[in-house]
Coordinates of C-alpha atoms in Angstrom, one line a residue:
X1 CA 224.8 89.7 28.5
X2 CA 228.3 91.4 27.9
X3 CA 230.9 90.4 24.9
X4 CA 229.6 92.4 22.0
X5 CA 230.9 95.7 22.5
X6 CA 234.1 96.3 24.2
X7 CA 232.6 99.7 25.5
X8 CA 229.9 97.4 27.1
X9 CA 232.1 95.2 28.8
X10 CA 234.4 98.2 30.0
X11 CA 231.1 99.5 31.7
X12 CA 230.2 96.1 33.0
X13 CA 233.3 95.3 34.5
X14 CA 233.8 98.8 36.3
X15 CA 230.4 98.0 37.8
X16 CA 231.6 94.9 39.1
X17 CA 234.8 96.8 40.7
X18 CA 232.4 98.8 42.5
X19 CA 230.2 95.5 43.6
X20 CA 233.4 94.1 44.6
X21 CA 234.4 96.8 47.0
X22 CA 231.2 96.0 48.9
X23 CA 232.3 93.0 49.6
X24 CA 231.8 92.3 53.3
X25 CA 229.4 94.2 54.4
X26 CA 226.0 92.6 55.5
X27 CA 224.2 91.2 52.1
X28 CA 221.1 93.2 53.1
X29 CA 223.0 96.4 52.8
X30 CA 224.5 95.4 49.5
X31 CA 221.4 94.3 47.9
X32 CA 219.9 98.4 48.8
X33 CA 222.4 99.8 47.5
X34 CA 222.5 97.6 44.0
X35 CA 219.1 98.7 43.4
X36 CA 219.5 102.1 44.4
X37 CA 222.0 102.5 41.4
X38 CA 219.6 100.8 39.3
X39 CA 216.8 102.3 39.9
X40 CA 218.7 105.4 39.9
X41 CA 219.3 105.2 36.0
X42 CA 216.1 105.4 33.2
X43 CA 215.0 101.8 31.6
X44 CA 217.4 100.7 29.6
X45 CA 220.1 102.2 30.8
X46 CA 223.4 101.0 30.6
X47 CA 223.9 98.7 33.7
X48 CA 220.8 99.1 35.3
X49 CA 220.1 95.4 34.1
X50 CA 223.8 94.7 36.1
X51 CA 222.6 96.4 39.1
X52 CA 219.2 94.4 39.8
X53 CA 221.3 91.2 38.8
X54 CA 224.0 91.9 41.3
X55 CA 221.4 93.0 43.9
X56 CA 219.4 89.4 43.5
X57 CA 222.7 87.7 44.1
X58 CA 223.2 89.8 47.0
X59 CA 219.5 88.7 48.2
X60 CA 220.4 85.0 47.4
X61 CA 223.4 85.2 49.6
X62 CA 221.3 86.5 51.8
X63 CA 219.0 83.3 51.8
X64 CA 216.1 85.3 50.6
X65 CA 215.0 84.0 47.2
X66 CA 211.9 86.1 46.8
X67 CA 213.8 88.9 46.8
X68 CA 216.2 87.8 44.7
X69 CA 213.6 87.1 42.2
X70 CA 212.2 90.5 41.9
X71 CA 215.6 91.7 41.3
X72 CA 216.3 89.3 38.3
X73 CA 213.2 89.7 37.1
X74 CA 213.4 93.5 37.1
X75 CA 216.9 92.8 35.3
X76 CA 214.6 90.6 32.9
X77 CA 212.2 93.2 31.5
X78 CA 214.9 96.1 31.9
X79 CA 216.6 94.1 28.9
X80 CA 220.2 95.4 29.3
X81 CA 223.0 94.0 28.8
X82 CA 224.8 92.3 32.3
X83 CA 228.1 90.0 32.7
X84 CA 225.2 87.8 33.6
X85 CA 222.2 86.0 31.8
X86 CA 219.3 87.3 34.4
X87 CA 217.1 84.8 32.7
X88 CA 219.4 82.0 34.1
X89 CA 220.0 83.1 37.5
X90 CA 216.0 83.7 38.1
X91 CA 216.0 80.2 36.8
X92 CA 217.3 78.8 39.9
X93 CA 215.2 80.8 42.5
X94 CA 212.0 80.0 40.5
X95 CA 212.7 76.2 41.1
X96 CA 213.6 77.3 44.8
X97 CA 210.2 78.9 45.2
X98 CA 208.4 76.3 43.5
X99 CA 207.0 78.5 40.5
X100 CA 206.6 75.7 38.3
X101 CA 205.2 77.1 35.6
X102 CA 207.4 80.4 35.5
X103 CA 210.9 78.3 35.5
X104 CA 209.5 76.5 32.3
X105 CA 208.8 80.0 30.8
X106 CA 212.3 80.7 31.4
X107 CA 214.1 77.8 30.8
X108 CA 212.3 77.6 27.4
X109 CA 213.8 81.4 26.3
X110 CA 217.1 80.0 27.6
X111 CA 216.6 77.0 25.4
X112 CA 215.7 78.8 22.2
X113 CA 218.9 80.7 22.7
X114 CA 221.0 78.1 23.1
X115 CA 219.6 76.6 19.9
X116 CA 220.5 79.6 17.9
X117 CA 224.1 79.8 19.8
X118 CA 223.3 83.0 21.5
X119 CA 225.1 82.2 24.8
X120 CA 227.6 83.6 27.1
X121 CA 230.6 81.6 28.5
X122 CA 228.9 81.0 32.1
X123 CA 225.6 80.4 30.5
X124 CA 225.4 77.1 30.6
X125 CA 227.1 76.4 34.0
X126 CA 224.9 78.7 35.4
X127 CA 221.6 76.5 33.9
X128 CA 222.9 73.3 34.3
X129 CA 223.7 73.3 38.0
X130 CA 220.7 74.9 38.3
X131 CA 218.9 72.3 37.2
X132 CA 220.9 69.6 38.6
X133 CA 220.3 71.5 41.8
X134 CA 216.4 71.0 41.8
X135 CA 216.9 67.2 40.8
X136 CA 216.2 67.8 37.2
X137 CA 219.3 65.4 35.9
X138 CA 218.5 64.4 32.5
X139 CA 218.0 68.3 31.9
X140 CA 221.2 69.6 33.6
X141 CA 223.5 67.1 32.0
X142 CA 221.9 67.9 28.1
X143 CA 223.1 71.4 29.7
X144 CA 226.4 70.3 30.3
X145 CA 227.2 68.7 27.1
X146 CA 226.2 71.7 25.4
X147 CA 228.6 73.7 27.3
X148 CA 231.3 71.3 26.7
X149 CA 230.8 70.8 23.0
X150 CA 230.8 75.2 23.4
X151 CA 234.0 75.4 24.4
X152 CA 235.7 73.0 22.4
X153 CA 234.3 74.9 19.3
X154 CA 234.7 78.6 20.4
X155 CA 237.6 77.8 22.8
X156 CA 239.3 74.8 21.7
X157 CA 239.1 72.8 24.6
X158 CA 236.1 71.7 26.4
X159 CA 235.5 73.3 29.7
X160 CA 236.4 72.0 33.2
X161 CA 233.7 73.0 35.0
X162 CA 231.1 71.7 32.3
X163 CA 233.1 68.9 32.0
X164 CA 232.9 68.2 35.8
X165 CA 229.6 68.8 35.6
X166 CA 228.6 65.8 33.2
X167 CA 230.9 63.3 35.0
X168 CA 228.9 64.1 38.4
X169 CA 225.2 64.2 36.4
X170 CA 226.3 60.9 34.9
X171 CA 227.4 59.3 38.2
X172 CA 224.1 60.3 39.9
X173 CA 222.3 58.6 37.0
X174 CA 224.1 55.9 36.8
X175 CA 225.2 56.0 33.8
X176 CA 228.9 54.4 32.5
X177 CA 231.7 56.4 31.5
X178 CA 231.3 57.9 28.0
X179 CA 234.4 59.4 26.4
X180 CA 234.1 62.9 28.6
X181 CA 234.3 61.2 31.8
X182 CA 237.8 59.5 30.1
X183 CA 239.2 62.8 29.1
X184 CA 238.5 64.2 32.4
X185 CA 239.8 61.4 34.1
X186 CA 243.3 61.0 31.8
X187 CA 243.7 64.9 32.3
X188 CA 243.5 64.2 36.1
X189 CA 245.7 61.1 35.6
X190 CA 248.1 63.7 34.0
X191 CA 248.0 66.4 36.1
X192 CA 249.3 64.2 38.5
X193 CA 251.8 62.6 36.9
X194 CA 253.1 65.7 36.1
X195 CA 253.9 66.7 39.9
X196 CA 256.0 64.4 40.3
X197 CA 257.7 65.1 43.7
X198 CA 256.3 68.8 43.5
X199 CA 252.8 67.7 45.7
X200 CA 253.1 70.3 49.1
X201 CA 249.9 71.3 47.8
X202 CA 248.3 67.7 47.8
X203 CA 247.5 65.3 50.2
X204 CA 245.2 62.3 50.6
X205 CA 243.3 61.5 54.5
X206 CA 242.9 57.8 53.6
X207 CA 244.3 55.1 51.2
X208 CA 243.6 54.3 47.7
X209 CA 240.9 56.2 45.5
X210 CA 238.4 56.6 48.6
X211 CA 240.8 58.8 50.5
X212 CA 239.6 62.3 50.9
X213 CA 242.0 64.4 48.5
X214 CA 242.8 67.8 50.4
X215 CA 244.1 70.9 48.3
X216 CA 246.2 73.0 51.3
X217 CA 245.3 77.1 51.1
X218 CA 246.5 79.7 53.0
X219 CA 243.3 82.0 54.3
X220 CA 243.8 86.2 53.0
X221 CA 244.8 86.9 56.8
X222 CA 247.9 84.1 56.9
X223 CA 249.1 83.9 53.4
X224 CA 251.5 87.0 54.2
X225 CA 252.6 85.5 57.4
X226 CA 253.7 82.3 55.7
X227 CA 255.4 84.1 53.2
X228 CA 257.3 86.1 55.4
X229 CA 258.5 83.1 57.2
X230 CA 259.0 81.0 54.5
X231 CA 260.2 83.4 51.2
X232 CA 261.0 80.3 49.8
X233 CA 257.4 79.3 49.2
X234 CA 256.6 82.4 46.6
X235 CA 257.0 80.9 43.6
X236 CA 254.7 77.8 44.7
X237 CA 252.2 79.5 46.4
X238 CA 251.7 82.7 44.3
X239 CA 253.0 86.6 44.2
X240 CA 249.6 87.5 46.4
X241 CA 246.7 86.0 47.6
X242 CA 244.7 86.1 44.6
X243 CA 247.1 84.3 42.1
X244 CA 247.3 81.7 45.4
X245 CA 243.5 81.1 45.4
X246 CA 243.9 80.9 41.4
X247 CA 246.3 78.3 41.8
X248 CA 244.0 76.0 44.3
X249 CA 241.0 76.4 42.6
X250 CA 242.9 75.2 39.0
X251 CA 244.2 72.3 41.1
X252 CA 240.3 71.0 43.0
X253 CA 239.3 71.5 39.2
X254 CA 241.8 69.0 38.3
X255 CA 241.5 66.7 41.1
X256 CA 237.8 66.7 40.9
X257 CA 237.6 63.7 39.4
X258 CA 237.1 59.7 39.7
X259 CA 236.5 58.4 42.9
X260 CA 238.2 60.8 45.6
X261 CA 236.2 63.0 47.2
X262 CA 238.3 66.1 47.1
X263 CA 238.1 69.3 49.6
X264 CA 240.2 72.1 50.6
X265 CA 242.5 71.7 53.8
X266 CA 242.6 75.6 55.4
X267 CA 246.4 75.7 57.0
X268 CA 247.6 78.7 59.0
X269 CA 251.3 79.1 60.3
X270 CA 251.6 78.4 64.0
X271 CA 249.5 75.2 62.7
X272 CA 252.6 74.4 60.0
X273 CA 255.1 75.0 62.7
X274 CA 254.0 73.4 65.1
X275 CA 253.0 70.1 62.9
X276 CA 256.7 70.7 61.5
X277 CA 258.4 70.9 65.1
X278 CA 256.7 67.6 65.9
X279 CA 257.5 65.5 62.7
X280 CA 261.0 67.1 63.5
X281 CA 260.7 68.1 59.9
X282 CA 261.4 71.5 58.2
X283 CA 258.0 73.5 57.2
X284 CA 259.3 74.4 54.0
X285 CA 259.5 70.7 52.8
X286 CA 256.9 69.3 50.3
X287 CA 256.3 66.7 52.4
X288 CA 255.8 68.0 55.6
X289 CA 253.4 70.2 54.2
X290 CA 251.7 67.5 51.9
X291 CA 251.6 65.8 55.5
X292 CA 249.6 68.9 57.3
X293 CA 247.6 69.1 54.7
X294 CA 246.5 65.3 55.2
X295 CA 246.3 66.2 59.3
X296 CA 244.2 69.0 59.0
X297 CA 241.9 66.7 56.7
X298 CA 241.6 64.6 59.2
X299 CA 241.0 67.1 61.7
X300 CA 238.0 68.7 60.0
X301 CA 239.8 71.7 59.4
X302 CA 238.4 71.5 55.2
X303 CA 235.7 73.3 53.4
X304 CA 233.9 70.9 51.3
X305 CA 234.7 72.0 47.6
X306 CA 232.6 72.9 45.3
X307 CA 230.4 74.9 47.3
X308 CA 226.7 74.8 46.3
X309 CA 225.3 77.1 44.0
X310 CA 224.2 80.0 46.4
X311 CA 226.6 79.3 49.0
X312 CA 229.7 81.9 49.6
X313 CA 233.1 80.7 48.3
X314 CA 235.6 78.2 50.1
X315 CA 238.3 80.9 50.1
X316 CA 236.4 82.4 53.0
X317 CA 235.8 85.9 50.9
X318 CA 232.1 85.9 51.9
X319 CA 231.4 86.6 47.7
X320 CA 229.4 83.7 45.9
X321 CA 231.7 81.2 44.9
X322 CA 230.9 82.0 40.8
X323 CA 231.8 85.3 41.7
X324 CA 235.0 84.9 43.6
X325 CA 237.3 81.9 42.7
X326 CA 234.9 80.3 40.5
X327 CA 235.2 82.8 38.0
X328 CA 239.0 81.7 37.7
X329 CA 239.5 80.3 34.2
X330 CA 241.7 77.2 33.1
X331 CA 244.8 79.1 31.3
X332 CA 245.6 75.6 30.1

C-alpha cells in the first residue's frame, strides 16, 4: 500500500505511467509483461508487489481469474508496498473461484486492519463491492459504512462512492433510509438545483423519478471534433478529454441516487447536427443537447454506469473502470 513515504508513492505512480502506456494492447500481452518487470526485480523490491498487482488486473480484464489470483497472491507474499491492497483485490477472484475458505483467510487480515485503521483510500471500495458482488450484503455494507465514517474523519466529508455504495446495499436489503441515504439524496437534490438552466449535460428518457437519467459524453475520438465546431462548448465540456470525462463521472456520482436509474448517453457530432438540423434548433444550445442526450437514451446508444467491478470503464478507454475514471476524486 502507498502513502507513507513520498519516495514510495513517486515510484508507485511512475509504474503506473508506464502501465498506462500499455493501455490497448491485448490484456494477455499486458499481463506478460507486468510480470516480467516483477519478476525481473529481487523479493521485496520496490514495485515488484505493483507489478504482479497490475498483471492480475490485467488477467481479470482478461476474464481469467485464476490467473489473476496467482498474480495477487504473488503480490501477497512479495509484501511490497502497491497503490493497491493485493489482499483486497485477491479477495474478489477468490469468491469468483469459489475458494471459500481462502477468501475468509483474507478477508479476516483485511478486517484486522481495518480495526486498527491501517487502510488506504480505495480500501474499502475495493472490499465492499467485492463483497456485495458475491451476494455477501450484510458484509459489503458494514464495509461501506466504514469507508464513509473514513472519510468524514481523515477527509472531512464522507465519500461518494462509499456513500453510494450503502444506499444501493441498503435498497437490495430492504432496509429504509437511514441519515446516509438522506445526505446523499439532499446533495443530489442540490446538485440539481444548482444547474439551474445550465443542464446540456443532463437529460431524462421518461417522466418522473423512473425516467432513465442520461449523462451526455463525448468519446476520445469526437471530443475534438465537437470542440472545433462548437469553441463555445470549452468551458462546459473541459480543456481536453480527460478533465471532460472528470466532469461526467463527478456528475453520474451525483445523479446516482434515488430512484432514477442513471447511464451515460455516448453523442458524436454528425449525431448533434443532424438531431439539431431536425429540431431546427442550434447545437450549441443547452437544450437541444439536453434533448440528444434524452434521444440517444432512448435509442440505446448508453453504457450502463457503474460498470461492474472487473468490467472496462464506460468512457470506452478499455482500462478497468477503478483505474480509469473511477479513480477521479470529488474536489468538492
Amino acid at each position: 500500500m502507498a502513502g507513507m513515504d513520498p519516495e514510495v508513492d513517486a515510484v508507485l505512480e511512475a509504474i503506473l505511467d508506464e502501465v498506462e502506456d500499455w493501455h490497448g494492447t491485448p490484456h494477455p500481452e499486458q499481463a506478460a509483461h507486468f510480470e516480467e518487470h516483477a519478476r525481473a526485480l529481487p523479493p521485496g523490491a520496490m514495485g515488484r508487489a505493483a507489478w504482479f498487482v497490475y498483471a492480475g488486473e490485467a488477467w481479470e480484464l482478461e476474464g481469467d481469474p485464476g490467473h489473476a489470483k496467482a498474480m495477487y497472491e504473488e503480490a501477497v507474499t512479495d509484501g511490497g508496498p502497491s497503490l493497491l491492497d493485493p489482499r483486497a483485490e485477491l479477495l474478489n477472484v477468490l469468491l469468483e473461484l469459489g475458494e471459500t475458505d481462502r477468501a475468509e483467510e483474507v478477508l479476516d487480515e483485511l478486517t484486522v486492519d481495518l480495526r486498527d485503521g491501517r487502510v488506504t483510500e480505495t480500501f474499502h471500495v475495493t472490499v465492499g463491492e467485492a463483497l456485495e458482488l458475491h451476494g455477501r450484503l450484510q458484509e459489503a455494507l458494514r464495509w461501506f459504512d466504514a469507508g464513509v465514517t473514513w472519510s468524514e474523519s481523515f477527509v472531512g466529508d464522507p465519500d461518494l462512492v462509499c456513500l453510494n455504495g450503502h444506499f444501493r446495499v441498503r435498497r437490495a436489503l430492504g432496509l429504509p433510509p437511514d441519515r446516509y441515504d438522506e445526505l446523499v439524496e439532499r446533495r443530489r437534490q442540490e446538485y440539481l438545483d444548482d444547474l439551474g438552466d445550465d443542464d446540456s449535460l443532463l437529460a431524462s428518457t421518461g417522466g418522473g423519478a423512473a425516467g432513465l437519467m442520461t449523462v451526455l459524453y463525448w468519446p476520445a475520438e469526437q471530443f475534438p471534433k465537437v470542440l472545433e465546431r462548437y469553441p463555445a462548448l470549452l468551458e462546459e465540456c473541459g480543456a481536453d478529454h480527460a478533465e471532460h470525462r472528470q466532469h461526467v463521472e463527478l456528475h453520474l456520482r451525483d445523479l446516482a441516487v434515488g430512484t432514477s436509474a442513471v447511464a451515460v448517453s455516448v453523442g458524436s457530432l454528425d449525431g448533434l447536427v443532424g438531431f439539431a438540423e431536425q429540431q431546427a434548433d442550434h447545437a450549441v444550445a443547452a437544450s437541444t443537447r439536453a434533448a440528444y442526450a434524452a434521444q440517444c437514451g432512448r435509442l440505446g446508444q448508453t453504457v450502463t454506469w457503474p460498470p461492474g467491478r472487473n468490467e472496462p470503464c464506460w468512457c470506452g478507454s478499455g482500462r478497468k473502470y477503478k483505474r480509469c475514471c473511477g479513480a477521479f476524486r470529488d474536489a468538492g
